[in-house]
C-alpha cells in the first residue's frame, strides 16, 4: 500500500492507494504545522485499524505539500512509524515530468502540478482544471500535458469569512444552494446565499468562458476539491468532477518513479 499525503492550507488528506492506483481509504485532518509525527501516528493508527489495515501494510509514502512548515513532521512520520523515507512530489527522484511553461515555475503549487498530471493522464486535449480549495484555482494544461498557467481566486469559504468578519450584523450562514433560482432575496440570509452561491457560479462561468476564448481550441473542464459537488447541478461549466485528482496525481508520480527505477 502507498500512503499518499496531500498537505493543503486548510486540510491534510491521507489516502491509502493500492498497486492498481485504487484509493482504498482516505482521511482528512485540519492542517496544523505544529502537529507532531507522534500525533499523526496515533490518529492514523486508529483509523487504519478501523478500516482493517495495519501500519506494516504501508510500504511507501509520498507527500505533496503547499505548507512547507508541515513537511518535516510528515517526513518524521514516514521514517519513524512506516520505516520508509517519504518521497516529496516534485523533488529529488520524483520530478513533475511535465513542462511548467510559466514565468515562475518554482512558484507553482504542488497541488496544481499534481492535478495537471492526473488530469492529463485520463483526458486528451486541452484542459481546464478547477480546484475548489482554500483558494479556487483554474489551471490550464495544453494537449501535450504542459502547464500553461491559470487563475487564483479567493475560495468560497474565504469569501464568506471575509463578508461576515468585516460586517457587524451579517450572520454566519451555511454554504449551500439557495432554495430556488431567484436572485432577488427577500431576507438578509437569502441575499447572502444568493451573493455567495450564484455570485460564485457567475465567476466560474465567466472565467471559464474567458479561458475557452483565449485557448481557442476545444477544452475539457474538470472540477475537483471538496466543494465541487456543491455547484454541479446548477452550472454546465464542468464536463466532469473528479474529487480525488490530487491524490491520483501523487499515485501517478509514485508509479512513474518506480518505473524509472526499474522496480514494480
PDB file of C-alpha atoms in Angstrom:
ATOM      1  CA  UNK A   1       0.000   0.000   0.000  1.00  0.00           C
ATOM      2  CA  UNK A   2       1.051   3.569  -0.713  1.00  0.00           C
ATOM      3  CA  UNK A   3       0.235   6.309   1.789  1.00  0.00           C
ATOM      4  CA  UNK A   4      -0.361   9.440  -0.294  1.00  0.00           C
ATOM      5  CA  UNK A   5      -0.430  12.694   1.672  1.00  0.00           C
ATOM      6  CA  UNK A   6      -1.838  15.924   0.239  1.00  0.00           C
ATOM      7  CA  UNK A   7      -0.981  18.747   2.650  1.00  0.00           C
ATOM      8  CA  UNK A   8      -3.095  21.787   1.834  1.00  0.00           C
ATOM      9  CA  UNK A   9      -3.569  25.116   3.561  1.00  0.00           C
ATOM     10  CA  UNK A  10      -6.801  24.081   5.293  1.00  0.00           C
ATOM     11  CA  UNK A  11      -6.682  20.274   5.481  1.00  0.00           C
ATOM     12  CA  UNK A  12      -4.240  17.409   5.073  1.00  0.00           C
ATOM     13  CA  UNK A  13      -5.655  14.389   3.245  1.00  0.00           C
ATOM     14  CA  UNK A  14      -4.154  10.944   3.853  1.00  0.00           C
ATOM     15  CA  UNK A  15      -5.102   8.207   1.390  1.00  0.00           C
ATOM     16  CA  UNK A  16      -4.263   4.507   1.125  1.00  0.00           C
ATOM     17  CA  UNK A  17      -3.665   3.612  -2.525  1.00  0.00           C
ATOM     18  CA  UNK A  18      -3.123   0.075  -3.800  1.00  0.00           C
ATOM     19  CA  UNK A  19      -0.850  -1.108  -6.620  1.00  0.00           C
ATOM     20  CA  UNK A  20      -3.610  -0.502  -9.185  1.00  0.00           C
ATOM     21  CA  UNK A  21      -3.945   3.107  -8.010  1.00  0.00           C
ATOM     22  CA  UNK A  22      -7.311   2.406  -6.396  1.00  0.00           C
ATOM     23  CA  UNK A  23      -7.944   4.523  -3.309  1.00  0.00           C
ATOM     24  CA  UNK A  24      -8.859   2.107  -0.514  1.00  0.00           C
ATOM     25  CA  UNK A  25      -9.358   4.652   2.270  1.00  0.00           C
ATOM     26  CA  UNK A  26      -8.945   8.361   2.850  1.00  0.00           C
ATOM     27  CA  UNK A  27      -8.925  10.588   5.910  1.00  0.00           C
ATOM     28  CA  UNK A  28      -8.807  14.333   6.446  1.00  0.00           C
ATOM     29  CA  UNK A  29      -7.365  16.365   9.310  1.00  0.00           C
ATOM     30  CA  UNK A  30      -7.063  20.133   9.823  1.00  0.00           C
ATOM     31  CA  UNK A  31      -3.669  21.483   8.782  1.00  0.00           C
ATOM     32  CA  UNK A  32      -1.570  22.475  11.783  1.00  0.00           C
ATOM     33  CA  UNK A  33       2.202  22.752  11.212  1.00  0.00           C
ATOM     34  CA  UNK A  34       2.728  22.293  14.964  1.00  0.00           C
ATOM     35  CA  UNK A  35       1.218  18.798  14.903  1.00  0.00           C
ATOM     36  CA  UNK A  36       3.957  16.268  15.607  1.00  0.00           C
ATOM     37  CA  UNK A  37       4.726  12.969  13.912  1.00  0.00           C
ATOM     38  CA  UNK A  38       3.634  11.183  17.093  1.00  0.00           C
ATOM     39  CA  UNK A  39       0.220  12.872  16.984  1.00  0.00           C
ATOM     40  CA  UNK A  40      -0.245  11.937  13.336  1.00  0.00           C
ATOM     41  CA  UNK A  41       0.751   8.342  14.130  1.00  0.00           C
ATOM     42  CA  UNK A  42      -1.767   7.905  16.961  1.00  0.00           C
ATOM     43  CA  UNK A  43      -4.569   9.319  14.800  1.00  0.00           C
ATOM     44  CA  UNK A  44      -3.624   7.340  11.704  1.00  0.00           C
ATOM     45  CA  UNK A  45      -3.097   4.050  13.544  1.00  0.00           C
ATOM     46  CA  UNK A  46      -6.628   4.164  14.916  1.00  0.00           C
ATOM     47  CA  UNK A  47      -8.127   5.000  11.525  1.00  0.00           C
ATOM     48  CA  UNK A  48      -6.129   2.287   9.774  1.00  0.00           C
ATOM     49  CA  UNK A  49      -7.386  -0.247  12.300  1.00  0.00           C
ATOM     50  CA  UNK A  50     -10.984   0.889  11.834  1.00  0.00           C
ATOM     51  CA  UNK A  51     -10.611   0.195   8.095  1.00  0.00           C
ATOM     52  CA  UNK A  52      -8.992  -3.200   8.742  1.00  0.00           C
ATOM     53  CA  UNK A  53      -5.410  -2.249   7.854  1.00  0.00           C
ATOM     54  CA  UNK A  54      -2.121  -2.309   9.744  1.00  0.00           C
ATOM     55  CA  UNK A  55       0.762   0.145   9.611  1.00  0.00           C
ATOM     56  CA  UNK A  56       3.022  -2.641   8.338  1.00  0.00           C
ATOM     57  CA  UNK A  57       0.981  -2.787   5.107  1.00  0.00           C
ATOM     58  CA  UNK A  58       2.170   0.693   4.136  1.00  0.00           C
ATOM     59  CA  UNK A  59       5.358   0.237   2.140  1.00  0.00           C
ATOM     60  CA  UNK A  60       5.714   3.707   0.656  1.00  0.00           C
ATOM     61  CA  UNK A  61       4.870   7.321   1.497  1.00  0.00           C
ATOM     62  CA  UNK A  62       4.626  10.250  -0.914  1.00  0.00           C
ATOM     63  CA  UNK A  63       3.878  13.824   0.127  1.00  0.00           C
ATOM     64  CA  UNK A  64       2.653  16.789  -1.877  1.00  0.00           C
ATOM     65  CA  UNK A  65       2.531  19.986   0.141  1.00  0.00           C
ATOM     66  CA  UNK A  66       1.899  23.689  -0.196  1.00  0.00           C
ATOM     67  CA  UNK A  67       2.663  24.176   3.521  1.00  0.00           C
ATOM     68  CA  UNK A  68       6.470  23.958   3.919  1.00  0.00           C
ATOM     69  CA  UNK A  69       6.271  24.081   7.745  1.00  0.00           C
ATOM     70  CA  UNK A  70       4.194  20.883   7.794  1.00  0.00           C
ATOM     71  CA  UNK A  71       6.692  18.851   5.772  1.00  0.00           C
ATOM     72  CA  UNK A  72       9.254  17.966   8.450  1.00  0.00           C
ATOM     73  CA  UNK A  73       6.788  16.242  10.776  1.00  0.00           C
ATOM     74  CA  UNK A  74       5.295  14.296   7.864  1.00  0.00           C
ATOM     75  CA  UNK A  75       8.783  13.116   6.931  1.00  0.00           C
ATOM     76  CA  UNK A  76       9.374  12.029  10.524  1.00  0.00           C
ATOM     77  CA  UNK A  77       6.017  10.216  10.467  1.00  0.00           C
ATOM     78  CA  UNK A  78       7.150   8.214   7.423  1.00  0.00           C
ATOM     79  CA  UNK A  79      10.571   7.308   8.786  1.00  0.00           C
ATOM     80  CA  UNK A  80       9.615   6.637  12.418  1.00  0.00           C
ATOM     81  CA  UNK A  81       6.289   4.867  12.016  1.00  0.00           C
ATOM     82  CA  UNK A  82       6.312   3.483   8.461  1.00  0.00           C
ATOM     83  CA  UNK A  83      10.045   2.724   8.250  1.00  0.00           C
ATOM     84  CA  UNK A  84      10.488   4.434   4.900  1.00  0.00           C
ATOM     85  CA  UNK A  85      11.704   7.769   3.583  1.00  0.00           C
ATOM     86  CA  UNK A  86       8.922   9.985   2.331  1.00  0.00           C
ATOM     87  CA  UNK A  87       9.099  10.851  -1.357  1.00  0.00           C
ATOM     88  CA  UNK A  88       8.440  14.559  -1.898  1.00  0.00           C
ATOM     89  CA  UNK A  89       6.413  15.340  -5.016  1.00  0.00           C
ATOM     90  CA  UNK A  90       8.383  17.477  -7.461  1.00  0.00           C
ATOM     91  CA  UNK A  91      11.681  16.998  -5.625  1.00  0.00           C
ATOM     92  CA  UNK A  92      14.699  14.690  -5.988  1.00  0.00           C
ATOM     93  CA  UNK A  93      13.839  11.467  -7.800  1.00  0.00           C
ATOM     94  CA  UNK A  94      10.157  12.403  -8.136  1.00  0.00           C
ATOM     95  CA  UNK A  95      10.197  15.308 -10.632  1.00  0.00           C
ATOM     96  CA  UNK A  96       6.936  16.514 -12.111  1.00  0.00           C
ATOM     97  CA  UNK A  97       7.663  15.063 -15.540  1.00  0.00           C
ATOM     98  CA  UNK A  98       5.660  17.838 -17.194  1.00  0.00           C
ATOM     99  CA  UNK A  99       6.644  21.224 -18.561  1.00  0.00           C
ATOM    100  CA  UNK A 100       5.768  24.116 -16.251  1.00  0.00           C
ATOM    101  CA  UNK A 101       5.520  26.686 -19.033  1.00  0.00           C
ATOM    102  CA  UNK A 102       5.095  29.769 -16.847  1.00  0.00           C
ATOM    103  CA  UNK A 103       7.304  32.690 -15.822  1.00  0.00           C
ATOM    104  CA  UNK A 104       7.799  31.386 -12.250  1.00  0.00           C
ATOM    105  CA  UNK A 105       7.833  27.570 -12.463  1.00  0.00           C
ATOM    106  CA  UNK A 106       9.276  27.203  -8.949  1.00  0.00           C
ATOM    107  CA  UNK A 107       6.243  29.022  -7.533  1.00  0.00           C
ATOM    108  CA  UNK A 108       3.685  26.554  -8.930  1.00  0.00           C
ATOM    109  CA  UNK A 109       1.922  24.832  -6.029  1.00  0.00           C
ATOM    110  CA  UNK A 110       2.364  21.074  -5.699  1.00  0.00           C
ATOM    111  CA  UNK A 111      -1.403  20.501  -5.750  1.00  0.00           C
ATOM    112  CA  UNK A 112      -1.745  22.344  -9.059  1.00  0.00           C
ATOM    113  CA  UNK A 113       1.049  20.374 -10.742  1.00  0.00           C
ATOM    114  CA  UNK A 114      -0.389  17.106  -9.402  1.00  0.00           C
ATOM    115  CA  UNK A 115      -3.859  17.989 -10.682  1.00  0.00           C
ATOM    116  CA  UNK A 116      -2.459  18.620 -14.157  1.00  0.00           C
ATOM    117  CA  UNK A 117      -0.552  15.309 -14.103  1.00  0.00           C
ATOM    118  CA  UNK A 118      -3.660  13.336 -13.107  1.00  0.00           C
ATOM    119  CA  UNK A 119      -5.995  15.155 -15.495  1.00  0.00           C
ATOM    120  CA  UNK A 120      -3.676  14.712 -18.480  1.00  0.00           C
ATOM    121  CA  UNK A 121      -3.294  11.016 -17.687  1.00  0.00           C
ATOM    122  CA  UNK A 122      -7.062  10.499 -18.034  1.00  0.00           C
ATOM    123  CA  UNK A 123      -8.123  13.094 -20.611  1.00  0.00           C
ATOM    124  CA  UNK A 124      -6.799  14.029 -24.043  1.00  0.00           C
ATOM    125  CA  UNK A 125      -6.620  17.528 -25.430  1.00  0.00           C
ATOM    126  CA  UNK A 126      -6.525  20.910 -23.742  1.00  0.00           C
ATOM    127  CA  UNK A 127      -7.794  21.032 -20.173  1.00  0.00           C
ATOM    128  CA  UNK A 128      -9.035  23.493 -17.581  1.00  0.00           C
ATOM    129  CA  UNK A 129      -8.833  22.147 -14.025  1.00  0.00           C
ATOM    130  CA  UNK A 130     -10.806  23.972 -11.340  1.00  0.00           C
ATOM    131  CA  UNK A 131      -9.854  23.115  -7.765  1.00  0.00           C
ATOM    132  CA  UNK A 132     -12.195  24.263  -5.011  1.00  0.00           C
ATOM    133  CA  UNK A 133      -9.899  24.509  -2.010  1.00  0.00           C
ATOM    134  CA  UNK A 134      -8.809  27.281   0.350  1.00  0.00           C
ATOM    135  CA  UNK A 135      -8.356  29.237  -2.861  1.00  0.00           C
ATOM    136  CA  UNK A 136     -10.239  28.397  -6.034  1.00  0.00           C
ATOM    137  CA  UNK A 137      -7.681  27.802  -8.755  1.00  0.00           C
ATOM    138  CA  UNK A 138      -8.134  27.487 -12.504  1.00  0.00           C
ATOM    139  CA  UNK A 139      -5.258  25.668 -14.203  1.00  0.00           C
ATOM    140  CA  UNK A 140      -4.700  25.344 -17.945  1.00  0.00           C
ATOM    141  CA  UNK A 141      -2.878  22.372 -19.474  1.00  0.00           C
ATOM    142  CA  UNK A 142      -2.362  22.027 -23.215  1.00  0.00           C
ATOM    143  CA  UNK A 143      -2.732  18.827 -25.244  1.00  0.00           C
ATOM    144  CA  UNK A 144       0.906  17.866 -24.508  1.00  0.00           C
ATOM    145  CA  UNK A 145       0.300  17.957 -20.753  1.00  0.00           C
ATOM    146  CA  UNK A 146       2.272  21.168 -20.230  1.00  0.00           C
ATOM    147  CA  UNK A 147       1.060  23.515 -17.518  1.00  0.00           C
ATOM    148  CA  UNK A 148       0.440  26.892 -19.158  1.00  0.00           C
ATOM    149  CA  UNK A 149      -0.751  28.988 -16.207  1.00  0.00           C
ATOM    150  CA  UNK A 150      -4.088  29.866 -14.713  1.00  0.00           C
ATOM    151  CA  UNK A 151      -6.031  31.901 -12.185  1.00  0.00           C
ATOM    152  CA  UNK A 152      -6.128  32.145  -8.384  1.00  0.00           C
ATOM    153  CA  UNK A 153      -9.359  33.405  -6.802  1.00  0.00           C
ATOM    154  CA  UNK A 154     -10.491  33.503  -3.162  1.00  0.00           C
ATOM    155  CA  UNK A 155     -12.102  30.243  -2.074  1.00  0.00           C
ATOM    156  CA  UNK A 156     -15.788  30.337  -1.266  1.00  0.00           C
ATOM    157  CA  UNK A 157     -15.138  29.832   2.462  1.00  0.00           C
ATOM    158  CA  UNK A 158     -12.613  32.677   2.454  1.00  0.00           C
ATOM    159  CA  UNK A 159     -15.111  34.928   0.699  1.00  0.00           C
ATOM    160  CA  UNK A 160     -17.814  34.124   3.223  1.00  0.00           C
ATOM    161  CA  UNK A 161     -15.461  34.582   6.180  1.00  0.00           C
ATOM    162  CA  UNK A 162     -14.378  37.986   4.863  1.00  0.00           C
ATOM    163  CA  UNK A 163     -18.004  39.060   4.415  1.00  0.00           C
ATOM    164  CA  UNK A 164     -19.053  38.011   7.924  1.00  0.00           C
ATOM    165  CA  UNK A 165     -15.925  39.214   9.734  1.00  0.00           C
ATOM    166  CA  UNK A 166     -15.936  42.647   8.105  1.00  0.00           C
ATOM    167  CA  UNK A 167     -19.594  43.424   8.876  1.00  0.00           C
ATOM    168  CA  UNK A 168     -21.351  43.989  12.169  1.00  0.00           C
ATOM    169  CA  UNK A 169     -24.779  42.485  11.524  1.00  0.00           C
ATOM    170  CA  UNK A 170     -24.454  39.800   8.880  1.00  0.00           C
ATOM    171  CA  UNK A 171     -24.816  36.267  10.318  1.00  0.00           C
ATOM    172  CA  UNK A 172     -22.667  33.263   9.532  1.00  0.00           C
ATOM    173  CA  UNK A 173     -24.522  31.022   7.073  1.00  0.00           C
ATOM    174  CA  UNK A 174     -24.007  27.529   5.719  1.00  0.00           C
ATOM    175  CA  UNK A 175     -22.595  27.246   2.221  1.00  0.00           C
ATOM    176  CA  UNK A 176     -25.414  25.659   0.260  1.00  0.00           C
ATOM    177  CA  UNK A 177     -27.521  26.171  -2.831  1.00  0.00           C
ATOM    178  CA  UNK A 178     -30.421  28.619  -2.384  1.00  0.00           C
ATOM    179  CA  UNK A 179     -33.874  27.089  -2.249  1.00  0.00           C
ATOM    180  CA  UNK A 180     -34.759  28.366  -5.724  1.00  0.00           C
ATOM    181  CA  UNK A 181     -33.236  30.095  -8.742  1.00  0.00           C
ATOM    182  CA  UNK A 182     -34.401  33.587  -7.825  1.00  0.00           C
ATOM    183  CA  UNK A 183     -31.678  36.183  -7.419  1.00  0.00           C
ATOM    184  CA  UNK A 184     -33.889  38.663  -5.595  1.00  0.00           C
ATOM    185  CA  UNK A 185     -33.517  37.837  -1.932  1.00  0.00           C
ATOM    186  CA  UNK A 186     -36.362  38.667   0.457  1.00  0.00           C
ATOM    187  CA  UNK A 187     -34.362  38.300   3.673  1.00  0.00           C
ATOM    188  CA  UNK A 188     -30.804  39.062   4.711  1.00  0.00           C
ATOM    189  CA  UNK A 189     -29.902  35.364   4.802  1.00  0.00           C
ATOM    190  CA  UNK A 190     -31.474  34.790   1.371  1.00  0.00           C
ATOM    191  CA  UNK A 191     -29.498  37.674  -0.062  1.00  0.00           C
ATOM    192  CA  UNK A 192     -26.264  36.310   1.397  1.00  0.00           C
ATOM    193  CA  UNK A 193     -26.942  32.848  -0.045  1.00  0.00           C
ATOM    194  CA  UNK A 194     -27.594  34.396  -3.459  1.00  0.00           C
ATOM    195  CA  UNK A 195     -24.493  36.561  -3.335  1.00  0.00           C
ATOM    196  CA  UNK A 196     -22.191  33.734  -2.285  1.00  0.00           C
ATOM    197  CA  UNK A 197     -23.680  30.895  -4.328  1.00  0.00           C
ATOM    198  CA  UNK A 198     -24.896  32.482  -7.554  1.00  0.00           C
ATOM    199  CA  UNK A 199     -22.094  35.038  -7.428  1.00  0.00           C
ATOM    200  CA  UNK A 200     -19.598  32.188  -7.313  1.00  0.00           C
ATOM    201  CA  UNK A 201     -21.255  30.377 -10.202  1.00  0.00           C
ATOM    202  CA  UNK A 202     -21.189  33.605 -12.215  1.00  0.00           C
ATOM    203  CA  UNK A 203     -17.450  33.880 -11.519  1.00  0.00           C
ATOM    204  CA  UNK A 204     -16.838  30.254 -12.540  1.00  0.00           C
ATOM    205  CA  UNK A 205     -18.849  30.526 -15.756  1.00  0.00           C
ATOM    206  CA  UNK A 206     -17.366  33.903 -16.648  1.00  0.00           C
ATOM    207  CA  UNK A 207     -13.754  32.835 -16.137  1.00  0.00           C
ATOM    208  CA  UNK A 208     -14.241  29.519 -17.934  1.00  0.00           C
ATOM    209  CA  UNK A 209     -15.740  31.380 -20.899  1.00  0.00           C
ATOM    210  CA  UNK A 210     -12.767  33.756 -21.000  1.00  0.00           C
ATOM    211  CA  UNK A 211     -10.291  30.879 -20.732  1.00  0.00           C
ATOM    212  CA  UNK A 212     -12.002  28.967 -23.552  1.00  0.00           C
ATOM    213  CA  UNK A 213     -11.904  32.043 -25.787  1.00  0.00           C
ATOM    214  CA  UNK A 214      -8.209  32.638 -25.088  1.00  0.00           C
ATOM    215  CA  UNK A 215      -7.199  28.998 -25.605  1.00  0.00           C
ATOM    216  CA  UNK A 216      -9.060  28.907 -28.908  1.00  0.00           C
ATOM    217  CA  UNK A 217      -9.295  25.100 -29.137  1.00  0.00           C
ATOM    218  CA  UNK A 218     -11.769  22.551 -27.755  1.00  0.00           C
ATOM    219  CA  UNK A 219     -11.266  22.314 -23.993  1.00  0.00           C
ATOM    220  CA  UNK A 220     -12.478  19.884 -21.333  1.00  0.00           C
ATOM    221  CA  UNK A 221     -13.227  21.364 -17.902  1.00  0.00           C
ATOM    222  CA  UNK A 222     -12.522  19.182 -14.860  1.00  0.00           C
ATOM    223  CA  UNK A 223     -13.597  20.191 -11.360  1.00  0.00           C
ATOM    224  CA  UNK A 224     -12.039  18.849  -8.184  1.00  0.00           C
ATOM    225  CA  UNK A 225     -11.896  19.670  -4.493  1.00  0.00           C
ATOM    226  CA  UNK A 226     -14.333  19.240  -1.653  1.00  0.00           C
ATOM    227  CA  UNK A 227     -16.859  21.869  -2.761  1.00  0.00           C
ATOM    228  CA  UNK A 228     -17.023  20.964  -6.459  1.00  0.00           C
ATOM    229  CA  UNK A 229     -20.176  18.882  -5.954  1.00  0.00           C
ATOM    230  CA  UNK A 230     -21.950  21.916  -4.479  1.00  0.00           C
ATOM    231  CA  UNK A 231     -22.154  23.567  -7.901  1.00  0.00           C
ATOM    232  CA  UNK A 232     -22.627  20.538 -10.140  1.00  0.00           C
ATOM    233  CA  UNK A 233     -26.419  20.760 -10.556  1.00  0.00           C
ATOM    234  CA  UNK A 234     -26.572  24.500 -11.161  1.00  0.00           C
ATOM    235  CA  UNK A 235     -23.966  25.018 -13.861  1.00  0.00           C
ATOM    236  CA  UNK A 236     -22.895  23.378 -17.088  1.00  0.00           C
ATOM    237  CA  UNK A 237     -19.373  24.781 -16.804  1.00  0.00           C
ATOM    238  CA  UNK A 238     -17.906  21.397 -15.811  1.00  0.00           C
ATOM    239  CA  UNK A 239     -17.504  18.429 -18.122  1.00  0.00           C
ATOM    240  CA  UNK A 240     -16.660  16.145 -15.219  1.00  0.00           C
ATOM    241  CA  UNK A 241     -15.977  16.175 -11.481  1.00  0.00           C
ATOM    242  CA  UNK A 242     -13.063  14.119 -10.145  1.00  0.00           C
ATOM    243  CA  UNK A 243     -12.827  14.587  -6.393  1.00  0.00           C
ATOM    244  CA  UNK A 244      -9.515  12.764  -5.847  1.00  0.00           C
ATOM    245  CA  UNK A 245      -7.446  14.369  -8.600  1.00  0.00           C
ATOM    246  CA  UNK A 246      -4.565  15.457  -6.340  1.00  0.00           C
ATOM    247  CA  UNK A 247      -4.264  12.043  -4.672  1.00  0.00           C
ATOM    248  CA  UNK A 248      -4.351  10.388  -8.095  1.00  0.00           C
ATOM    249  CA  UNK A 249      -1.551  12.708  -9.180  1.00  0.00           C
ATOM    250  CA  UNK A 250       0.538  11.553  -6.214  1.00  0.00           C
ATOM    251  CA  UNK A 251      -0.133   7.898  -7.085  1.00  0.00           C
ATOM    252  CA  UNK A 252       0.871   8.502 -10.721  1.00  0.00           C
ATOM    253  CA  UNK A 253       4.081  10.244  -9.663  1.00  0.00           C
ATOM    254  CA  UNK A 254       4.904   7.323  -7.364  1.00  0.00           C
ATOM    255  CA  UNK A 255       4.308   4.795 -10.160  1.00  0.00           C
ATOM    256  CA  UNK A 256       6.460   6.724 -12.630  1.00  0.00           C
ATOM    257  CA  UNK A 257       9.276   6.950 -10.096  1.00  0.00           C
ATOM    258  CA  UNK A 258       9.248   3.196  -9.569  1.00  0.00           C
ATOM    259  CA  UNK A 259       9.141   2.501 -13.315  1.00  0.00           C
ATOM    260  CA  UNK A 260      12.119   4.833 -13.789  1.00  0.00           C
ATOM    261  CA  UNK A 261      13.974   2.928 -11.063  1.00  0.00           C
ATOM    262  CA  UNK A 262      13.205  -0.378 -12.772  1.00  0.00           C
ATOM    263  CA  UNK A 263      11.001  -1.700  -9.964  1.00  0.00           C
ATOM    264  CA  UNK A 264       7.339  -2.684  -9.757  1.00  0.00           C
TER     265      UNK A 264
END
